[in-house]
Tab-separated table of C-alpha atoms in Angstrom:
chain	number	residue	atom	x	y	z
A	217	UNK	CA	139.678	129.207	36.693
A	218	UNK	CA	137.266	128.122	38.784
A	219	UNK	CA	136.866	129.172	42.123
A	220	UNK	CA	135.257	126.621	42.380
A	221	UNK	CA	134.189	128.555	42.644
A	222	UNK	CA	129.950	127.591	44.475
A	223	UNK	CA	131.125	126.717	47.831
A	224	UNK	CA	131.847	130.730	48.677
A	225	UNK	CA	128.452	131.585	46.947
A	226	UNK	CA	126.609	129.502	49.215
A	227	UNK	CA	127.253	131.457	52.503
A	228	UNK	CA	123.509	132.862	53.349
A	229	UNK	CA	123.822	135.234	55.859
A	230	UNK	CA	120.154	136.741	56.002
A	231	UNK	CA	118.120	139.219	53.502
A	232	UNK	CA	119.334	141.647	51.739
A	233	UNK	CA	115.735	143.895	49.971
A	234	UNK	CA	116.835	143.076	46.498
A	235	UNK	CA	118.440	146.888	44.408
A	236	UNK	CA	115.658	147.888	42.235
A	237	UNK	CA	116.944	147.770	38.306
A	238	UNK	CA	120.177	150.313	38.129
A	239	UNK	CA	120.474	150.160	42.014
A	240	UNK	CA	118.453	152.253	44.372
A	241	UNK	CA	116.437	150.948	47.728
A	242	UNK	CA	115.136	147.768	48.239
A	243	UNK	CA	111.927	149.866	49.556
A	244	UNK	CA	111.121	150.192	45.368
A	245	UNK	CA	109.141	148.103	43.537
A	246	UNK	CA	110.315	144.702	43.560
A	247	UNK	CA	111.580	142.579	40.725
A	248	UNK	CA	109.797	140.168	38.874
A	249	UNK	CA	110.854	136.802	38.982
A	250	UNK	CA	112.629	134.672	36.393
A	251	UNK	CA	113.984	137.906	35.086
A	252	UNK	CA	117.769	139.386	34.383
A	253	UNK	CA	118.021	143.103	35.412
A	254	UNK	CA	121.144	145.580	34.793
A	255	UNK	CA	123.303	147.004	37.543
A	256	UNK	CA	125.728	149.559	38.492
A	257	UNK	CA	128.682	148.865	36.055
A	258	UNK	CA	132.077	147.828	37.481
A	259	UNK	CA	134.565	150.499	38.011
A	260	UNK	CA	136.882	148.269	36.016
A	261	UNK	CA	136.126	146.429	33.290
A	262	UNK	CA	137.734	142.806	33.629
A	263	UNK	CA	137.428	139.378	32.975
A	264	UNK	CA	139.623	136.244	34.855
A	265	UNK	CA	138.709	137.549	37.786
A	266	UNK	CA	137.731	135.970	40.873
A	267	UNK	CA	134.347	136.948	43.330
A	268	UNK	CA	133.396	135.811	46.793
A	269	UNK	CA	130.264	136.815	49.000
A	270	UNK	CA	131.976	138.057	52.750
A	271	UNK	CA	130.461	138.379	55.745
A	272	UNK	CA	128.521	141.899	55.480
A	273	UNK	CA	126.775	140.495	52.567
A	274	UNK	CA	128.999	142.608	50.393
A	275	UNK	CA	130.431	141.038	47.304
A	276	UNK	CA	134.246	141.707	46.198
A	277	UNK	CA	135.568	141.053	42.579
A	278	UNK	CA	139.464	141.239	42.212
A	279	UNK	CA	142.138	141.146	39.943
A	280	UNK	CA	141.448	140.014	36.359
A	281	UNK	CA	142.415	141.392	33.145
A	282	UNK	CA	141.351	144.489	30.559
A	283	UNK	CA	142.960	144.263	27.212
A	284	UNK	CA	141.717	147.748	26.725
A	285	UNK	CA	144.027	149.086	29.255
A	286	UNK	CA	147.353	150.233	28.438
A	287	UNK	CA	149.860	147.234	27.660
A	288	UNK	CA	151.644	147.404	31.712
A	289	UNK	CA	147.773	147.758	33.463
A	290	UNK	CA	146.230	145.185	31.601
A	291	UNK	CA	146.723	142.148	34.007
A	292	UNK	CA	144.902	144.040	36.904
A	293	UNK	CA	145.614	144.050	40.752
A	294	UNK	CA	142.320	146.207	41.904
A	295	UNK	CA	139.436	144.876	43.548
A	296	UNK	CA	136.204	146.183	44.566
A	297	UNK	CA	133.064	145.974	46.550
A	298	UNK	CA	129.537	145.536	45.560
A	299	UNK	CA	126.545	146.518	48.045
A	300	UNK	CA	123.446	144.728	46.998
A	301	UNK	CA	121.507	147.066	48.890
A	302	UNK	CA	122.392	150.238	47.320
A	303	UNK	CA	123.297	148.683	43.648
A	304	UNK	CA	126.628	150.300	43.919
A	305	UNK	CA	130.699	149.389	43.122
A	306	UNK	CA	133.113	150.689	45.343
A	307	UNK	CA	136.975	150.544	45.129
A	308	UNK	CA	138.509	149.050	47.688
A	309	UNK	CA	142.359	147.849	48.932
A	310	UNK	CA	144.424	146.621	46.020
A	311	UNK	CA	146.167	143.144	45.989
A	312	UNK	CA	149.887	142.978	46.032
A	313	UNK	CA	150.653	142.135	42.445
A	314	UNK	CA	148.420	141.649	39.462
A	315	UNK	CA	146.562	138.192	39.186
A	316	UNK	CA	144.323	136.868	36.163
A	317	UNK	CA	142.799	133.237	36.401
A	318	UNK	CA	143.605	132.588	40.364
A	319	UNK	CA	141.547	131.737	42.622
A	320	UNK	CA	140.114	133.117	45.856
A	321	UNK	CA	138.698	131.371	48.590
A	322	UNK	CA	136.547	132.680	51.657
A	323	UNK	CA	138.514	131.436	55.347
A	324	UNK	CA	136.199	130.663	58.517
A	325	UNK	CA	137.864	133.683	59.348
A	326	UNK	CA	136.149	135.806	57.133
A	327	UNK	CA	139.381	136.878	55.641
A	328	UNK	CA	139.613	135.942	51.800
A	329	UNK	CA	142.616	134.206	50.381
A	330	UNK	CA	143.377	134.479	47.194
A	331	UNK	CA	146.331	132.828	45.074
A	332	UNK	CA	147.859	131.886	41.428
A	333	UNK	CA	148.226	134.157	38.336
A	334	UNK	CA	148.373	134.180	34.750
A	335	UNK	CA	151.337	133.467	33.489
A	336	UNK	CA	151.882	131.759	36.954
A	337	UNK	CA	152.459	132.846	40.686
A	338	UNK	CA	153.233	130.811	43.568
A	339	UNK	CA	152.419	134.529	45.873
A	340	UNK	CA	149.055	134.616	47.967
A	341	UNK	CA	147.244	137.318	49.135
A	342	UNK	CA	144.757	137.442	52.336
A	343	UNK	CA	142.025	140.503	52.476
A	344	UNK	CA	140.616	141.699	55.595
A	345	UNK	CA	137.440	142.841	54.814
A	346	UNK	CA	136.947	144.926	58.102
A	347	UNK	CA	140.144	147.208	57.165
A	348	UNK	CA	140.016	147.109	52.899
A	349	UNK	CA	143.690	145.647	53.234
A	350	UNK	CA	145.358	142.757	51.640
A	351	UNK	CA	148.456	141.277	53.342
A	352	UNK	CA	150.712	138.428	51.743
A	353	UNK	CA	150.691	135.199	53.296
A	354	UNK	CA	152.854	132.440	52.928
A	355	UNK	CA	153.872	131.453	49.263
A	356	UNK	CA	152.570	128.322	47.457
A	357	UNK	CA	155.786	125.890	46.542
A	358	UNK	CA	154.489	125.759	43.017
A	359	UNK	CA	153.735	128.745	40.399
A	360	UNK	CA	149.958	128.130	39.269
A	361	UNK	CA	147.589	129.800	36.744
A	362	UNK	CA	143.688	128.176	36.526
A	363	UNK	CA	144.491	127.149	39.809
A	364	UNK	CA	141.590	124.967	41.923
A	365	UNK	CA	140.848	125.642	45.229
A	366	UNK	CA	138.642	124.283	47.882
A	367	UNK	CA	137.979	125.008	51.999
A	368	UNK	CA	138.118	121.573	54.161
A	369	UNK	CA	136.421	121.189	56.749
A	370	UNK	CA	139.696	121.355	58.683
A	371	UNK	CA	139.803	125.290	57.720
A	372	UNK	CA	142.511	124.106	55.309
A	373	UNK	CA	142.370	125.019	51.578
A	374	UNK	CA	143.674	122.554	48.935
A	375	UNK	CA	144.647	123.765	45.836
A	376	UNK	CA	145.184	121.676	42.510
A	377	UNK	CA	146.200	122.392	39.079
A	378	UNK	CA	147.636	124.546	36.647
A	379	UNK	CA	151.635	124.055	37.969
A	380	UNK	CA	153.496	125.454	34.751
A	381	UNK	CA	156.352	122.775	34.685
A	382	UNK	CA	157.146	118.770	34.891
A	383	UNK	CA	154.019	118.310	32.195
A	384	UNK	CA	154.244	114.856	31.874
A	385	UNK	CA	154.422	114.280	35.596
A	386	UNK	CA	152.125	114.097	38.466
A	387	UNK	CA	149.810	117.167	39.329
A	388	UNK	CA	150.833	118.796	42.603
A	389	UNK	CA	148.756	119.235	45.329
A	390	UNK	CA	149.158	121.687	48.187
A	391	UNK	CA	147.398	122.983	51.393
A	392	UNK	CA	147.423	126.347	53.306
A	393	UNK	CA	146.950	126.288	57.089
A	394	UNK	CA	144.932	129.315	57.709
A	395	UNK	CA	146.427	129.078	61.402
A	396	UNK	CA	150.008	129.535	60.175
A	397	UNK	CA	149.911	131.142	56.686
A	398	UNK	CA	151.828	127.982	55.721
A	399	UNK	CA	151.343	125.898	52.812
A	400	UNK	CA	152.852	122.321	52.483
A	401	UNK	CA	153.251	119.749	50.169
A	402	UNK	CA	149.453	116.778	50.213
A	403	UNK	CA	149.817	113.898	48.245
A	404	UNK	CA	150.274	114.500	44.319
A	405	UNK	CA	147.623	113.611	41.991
A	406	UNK	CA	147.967	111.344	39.199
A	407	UNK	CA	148.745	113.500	36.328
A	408	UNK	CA	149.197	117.023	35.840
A	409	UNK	CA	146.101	119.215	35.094
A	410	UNK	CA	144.819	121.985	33.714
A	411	UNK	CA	141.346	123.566	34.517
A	412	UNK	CA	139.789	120.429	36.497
A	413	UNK	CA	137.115	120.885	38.415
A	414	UNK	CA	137.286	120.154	42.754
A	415	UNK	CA	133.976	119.581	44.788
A	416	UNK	CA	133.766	119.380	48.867
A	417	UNK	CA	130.883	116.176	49.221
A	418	UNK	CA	129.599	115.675	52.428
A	419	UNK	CA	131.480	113.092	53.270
A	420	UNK	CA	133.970	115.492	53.836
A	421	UNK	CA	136.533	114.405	50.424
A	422	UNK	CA	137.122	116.188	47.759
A	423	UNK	CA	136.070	115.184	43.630
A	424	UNK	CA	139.060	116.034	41.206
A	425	UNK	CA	137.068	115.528	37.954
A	426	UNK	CA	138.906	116.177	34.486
A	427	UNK	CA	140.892	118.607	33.537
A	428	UNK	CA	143.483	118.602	30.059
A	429	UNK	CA	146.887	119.241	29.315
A	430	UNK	CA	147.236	117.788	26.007
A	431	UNK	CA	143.992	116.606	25.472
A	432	UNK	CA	141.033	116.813	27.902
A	433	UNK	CA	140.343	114.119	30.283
A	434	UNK	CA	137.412	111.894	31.681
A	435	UNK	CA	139.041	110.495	34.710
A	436	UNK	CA	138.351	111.506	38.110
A	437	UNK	CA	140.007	110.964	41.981
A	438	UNK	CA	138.547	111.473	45.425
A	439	UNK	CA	141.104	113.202	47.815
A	440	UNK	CA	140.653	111.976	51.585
A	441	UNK	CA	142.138	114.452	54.111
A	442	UNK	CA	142.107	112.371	56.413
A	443	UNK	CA	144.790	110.191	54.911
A	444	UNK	CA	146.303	112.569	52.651
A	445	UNK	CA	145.483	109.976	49.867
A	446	UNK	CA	144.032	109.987	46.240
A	447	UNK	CA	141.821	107.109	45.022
A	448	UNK	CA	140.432	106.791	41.232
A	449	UNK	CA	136.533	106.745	40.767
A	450	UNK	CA	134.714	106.207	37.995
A	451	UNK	CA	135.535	108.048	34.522
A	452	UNK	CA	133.049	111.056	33.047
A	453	UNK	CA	131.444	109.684	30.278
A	454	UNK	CA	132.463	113.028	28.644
A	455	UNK	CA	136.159	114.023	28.488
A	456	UNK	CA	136.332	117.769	29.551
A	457	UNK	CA	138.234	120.744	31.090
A	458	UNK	CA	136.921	123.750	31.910
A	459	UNK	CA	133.602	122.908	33.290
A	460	UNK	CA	131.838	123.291	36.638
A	461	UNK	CA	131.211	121.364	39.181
A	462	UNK	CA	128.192	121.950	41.702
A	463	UNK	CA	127.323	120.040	44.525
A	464	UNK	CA	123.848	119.617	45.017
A	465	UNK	CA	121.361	118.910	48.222
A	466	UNK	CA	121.343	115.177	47.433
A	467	UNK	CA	124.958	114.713	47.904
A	468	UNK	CA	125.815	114.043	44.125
A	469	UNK	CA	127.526	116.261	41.609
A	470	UNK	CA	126.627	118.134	38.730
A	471	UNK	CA	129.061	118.403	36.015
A	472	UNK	CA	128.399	121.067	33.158
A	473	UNK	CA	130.590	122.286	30.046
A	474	UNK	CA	133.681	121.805	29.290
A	475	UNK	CA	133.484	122.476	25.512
A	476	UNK	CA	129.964	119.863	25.615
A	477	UNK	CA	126.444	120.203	26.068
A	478	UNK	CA	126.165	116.950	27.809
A	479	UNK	CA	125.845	117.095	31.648
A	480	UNK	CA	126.307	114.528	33.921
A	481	UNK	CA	125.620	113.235	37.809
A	482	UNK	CA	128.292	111.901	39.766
A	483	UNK	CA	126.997	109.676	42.769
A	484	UNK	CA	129.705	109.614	45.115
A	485	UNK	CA	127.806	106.532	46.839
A	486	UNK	CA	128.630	104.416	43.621
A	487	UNK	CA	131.688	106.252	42.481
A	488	UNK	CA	129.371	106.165	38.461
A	489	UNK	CA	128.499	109.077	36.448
A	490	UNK	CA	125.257	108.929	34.408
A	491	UNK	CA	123.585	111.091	32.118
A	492	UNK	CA	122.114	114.463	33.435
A	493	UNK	CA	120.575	115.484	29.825
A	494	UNK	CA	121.888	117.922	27.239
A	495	UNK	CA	122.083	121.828	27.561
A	496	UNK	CA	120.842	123.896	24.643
A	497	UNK	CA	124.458	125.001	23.977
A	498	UNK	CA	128.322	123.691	24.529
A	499	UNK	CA	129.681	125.738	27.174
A	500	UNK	CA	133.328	126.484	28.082
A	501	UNK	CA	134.026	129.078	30.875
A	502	UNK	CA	130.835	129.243	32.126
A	503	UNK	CA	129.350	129.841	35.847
A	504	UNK	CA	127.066	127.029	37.648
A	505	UNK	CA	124.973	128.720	40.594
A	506	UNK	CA	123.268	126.667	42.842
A	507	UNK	CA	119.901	127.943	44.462
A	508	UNK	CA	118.101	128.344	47.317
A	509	UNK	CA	115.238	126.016	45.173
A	510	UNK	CA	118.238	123.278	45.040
A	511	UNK	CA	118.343	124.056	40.993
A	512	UNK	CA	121.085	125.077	39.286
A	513	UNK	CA	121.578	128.219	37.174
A	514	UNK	CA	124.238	127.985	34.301
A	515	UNK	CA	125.173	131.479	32.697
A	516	UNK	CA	127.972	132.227	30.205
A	517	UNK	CA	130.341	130.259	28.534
A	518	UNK	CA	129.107	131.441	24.904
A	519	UNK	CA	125.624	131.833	25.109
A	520	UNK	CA	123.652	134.680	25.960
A	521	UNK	CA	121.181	132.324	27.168
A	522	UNK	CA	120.975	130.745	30.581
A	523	UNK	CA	119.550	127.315	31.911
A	524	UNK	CA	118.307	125.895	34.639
A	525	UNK	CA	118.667	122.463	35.500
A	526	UNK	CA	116.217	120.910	37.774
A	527	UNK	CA	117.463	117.887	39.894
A	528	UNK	CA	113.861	116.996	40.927
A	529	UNK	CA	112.871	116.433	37.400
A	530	UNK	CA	116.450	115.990	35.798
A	531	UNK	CA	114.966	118.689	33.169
A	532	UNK	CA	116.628	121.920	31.896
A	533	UNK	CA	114.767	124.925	30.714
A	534	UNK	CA	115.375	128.555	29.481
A	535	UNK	CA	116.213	131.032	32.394
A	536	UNK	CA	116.141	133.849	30.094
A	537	UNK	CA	118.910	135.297	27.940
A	538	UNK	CA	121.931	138.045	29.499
A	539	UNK	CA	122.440	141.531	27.678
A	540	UNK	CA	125.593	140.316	26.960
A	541	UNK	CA	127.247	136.795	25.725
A	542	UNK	CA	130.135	136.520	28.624
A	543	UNK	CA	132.683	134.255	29.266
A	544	UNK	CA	135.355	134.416	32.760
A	545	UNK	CA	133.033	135.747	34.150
A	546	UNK	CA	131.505	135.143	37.917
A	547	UNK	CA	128.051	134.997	39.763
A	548	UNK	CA	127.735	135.539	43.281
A	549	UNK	CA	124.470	134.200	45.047
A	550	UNK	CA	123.085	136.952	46.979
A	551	UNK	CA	121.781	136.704	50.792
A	552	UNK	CA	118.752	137.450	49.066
A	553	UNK	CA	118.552	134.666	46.679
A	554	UNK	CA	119.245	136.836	43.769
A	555	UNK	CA	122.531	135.909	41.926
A	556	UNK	CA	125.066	138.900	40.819
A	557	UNK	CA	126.851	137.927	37.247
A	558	UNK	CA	130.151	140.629	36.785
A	559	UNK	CA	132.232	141.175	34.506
A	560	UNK	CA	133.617	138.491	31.893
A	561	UNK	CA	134.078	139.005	27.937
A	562	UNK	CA	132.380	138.890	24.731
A	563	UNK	CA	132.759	137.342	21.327
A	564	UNK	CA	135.278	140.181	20.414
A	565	UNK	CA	137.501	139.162	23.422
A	566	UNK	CA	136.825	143.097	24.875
A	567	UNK	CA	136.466	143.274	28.603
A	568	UNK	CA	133.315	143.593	30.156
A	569	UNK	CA	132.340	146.105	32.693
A	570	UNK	CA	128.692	145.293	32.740
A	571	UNK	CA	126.705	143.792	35.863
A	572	UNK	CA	123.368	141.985	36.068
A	573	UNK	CA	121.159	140.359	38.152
A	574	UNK	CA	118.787	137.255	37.961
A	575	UNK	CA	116.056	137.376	40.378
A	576	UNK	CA	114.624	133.404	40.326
């Protein structure tokens, strides 16, 4: 599930010294760049989880799952907080019930809503970073796993996807009202979908691009908020679910994965997709970062190997290989530029309790 996850990574609040390789003071010998560094471990291994930079410049990872644990603990309801500064996990509030594959989505508030489950929920949580708590809110009308979420500029989050009934019909849509703790019924989409990707553009709308059910799909719909309306753009030249999204500082959209090594640009001016160059490797629950530099940093998915695409020159390189091969995992963009990779699992399908860092 994506939390769509890149909007919630992109909150820069300041500098943060960079943690020295296994934690420590920032006052230490800096990192080099272009590199990938080790961390403090999680307290918990887990993958499915979901990650958001708050406020302080902390970052929390909850829920998520750890087949190691015994068979009633394994779909996890713990969270915990990472302080770049120090290079250390703490344990913080718990969420009300277990979720794997939701999705969690920082509020203008700075309270963090998260929502969904696998095998489905229609329950959301809201965490209060200033007390460690999480409170329920207000209960989506469908149950959702790989559930899609995105903050409009309204302080309303829409969420899309991964409804676990009617899968023939029309994918349902909802919004939360951060005001009330109320979610209601927006216009459906055309189909129902599984692991789509949504993108805020500038404009303001949101990009619904593929997503599968029985098969994976190219097509793609703009949602206007303003009319509560869904209009068809133009079709991926790759069919794909699964993949990433990122919105970059020219206004189009960077698609990635999905099972492919093809990329592609969405130009939202046009409503056409066009080639964005091939990856090194296919890539399937992977994480797309974007950076201060405007490039994007793709991690995971079944590669030990990152990339880096370039938007000025449409080029991708090498950004070094991980310790570990991960998949589920998340990255985190750091106030200091540096992006935090948690978590996640390997070939064996083990949960991972590892943390690193790439410094750019």
């Amino acid at each position: 599930m994506a939390l769509t996850t890149g909007c919630i990574d992109g909150n820069f609040l300041g500098v943060v010294p960079p943690a020295a390789p296994g934690g420590g003071s920032g006052s230490e010998t800096p990192p080099a760049h272009q590199t990938w560094r080790s961390t403090a471990p999680l307290n918990t291994a887990r993958t499915g989880h979901a990650a958001a930079l708050l406020p302080s410049g902390q970052v929390i990872v909850a829920g998520g799952y750890n087949p190691n644990a015994p068979d009633l603990s394994r779909s996890l309801s713990s969270s915990e907080l990472y302080d770049p500064a120090t290079g250390t996990w703490t344990s913080t509030g718990s969420m009300n019930e277990p979720r794997v594959t939701h999705a969690a989505v920082l509020l203008p508030t700075g309270k963090l809503l998260s929502m969904g489950h696998g095998p489905f929920s229609n329950t959301a949580d809201l965490y209060d970073a200033t007390t460690g708590v999480w409170t329920p809110t207000g209960s989506m009308h469908f149950q959702r796993q790989n559930v899609q979420a995105v903050l409009l500029p309204s302080s309303q989050v829409l969420v899309v996807g991964g409804v676990a009934n009617n899968p023939n019909g029309p994918g349902f849509a909802e919004l939360y009202d951060p005001a009330t703790g109320i979610w209601s019924r927006a216009r459906d989409t055309s189909r129902l979908l599984m692991q789509p990707a949504l993108t805020l553009l500038p404009s303001g709308k949101v990009l619904l691009s593929g997503g599968g059910y029985s098969g994976d799909y190219a097509d793609a719909e703009v949602y206007d908020p303003s009319t509560d309306t869904w209009t068809p753009t133009g079709s991926m030249l790759t069919p794909r679910a699964g993949h990433t999204a990122t919105l970059l500082p020219s206004g189009q959209v960077l698609v990635v994965g999905g099972g492919s090594a093809q990329a592609e640009l969405y130009d939202p001016a046009s409503g056409v997709w066009t080639s964005a160059g091939s990856l090194a490797h296919s890539r399937s629950s992977h994480t797309a970062t974007l950076l201060p530099s405007g490039q994007v940093l793709v991690v995971g998915g079944g590669s030990a190997q990152a990339e880096l695409y370039d938007p000025a020159s449409g080029v991708w390189t090498s950004a070094g290989s991980l310790a570990h091969s991960r998949s589920s995992h998340t990255a985190t963009l750091l106030p200091s530029g540096e992006v935090l990779v948690a978590g996640g699992y390997e070939g064996n399908n083990e949960s991972l309790d590892t943390v690193e860092i790439y410094t750019p």
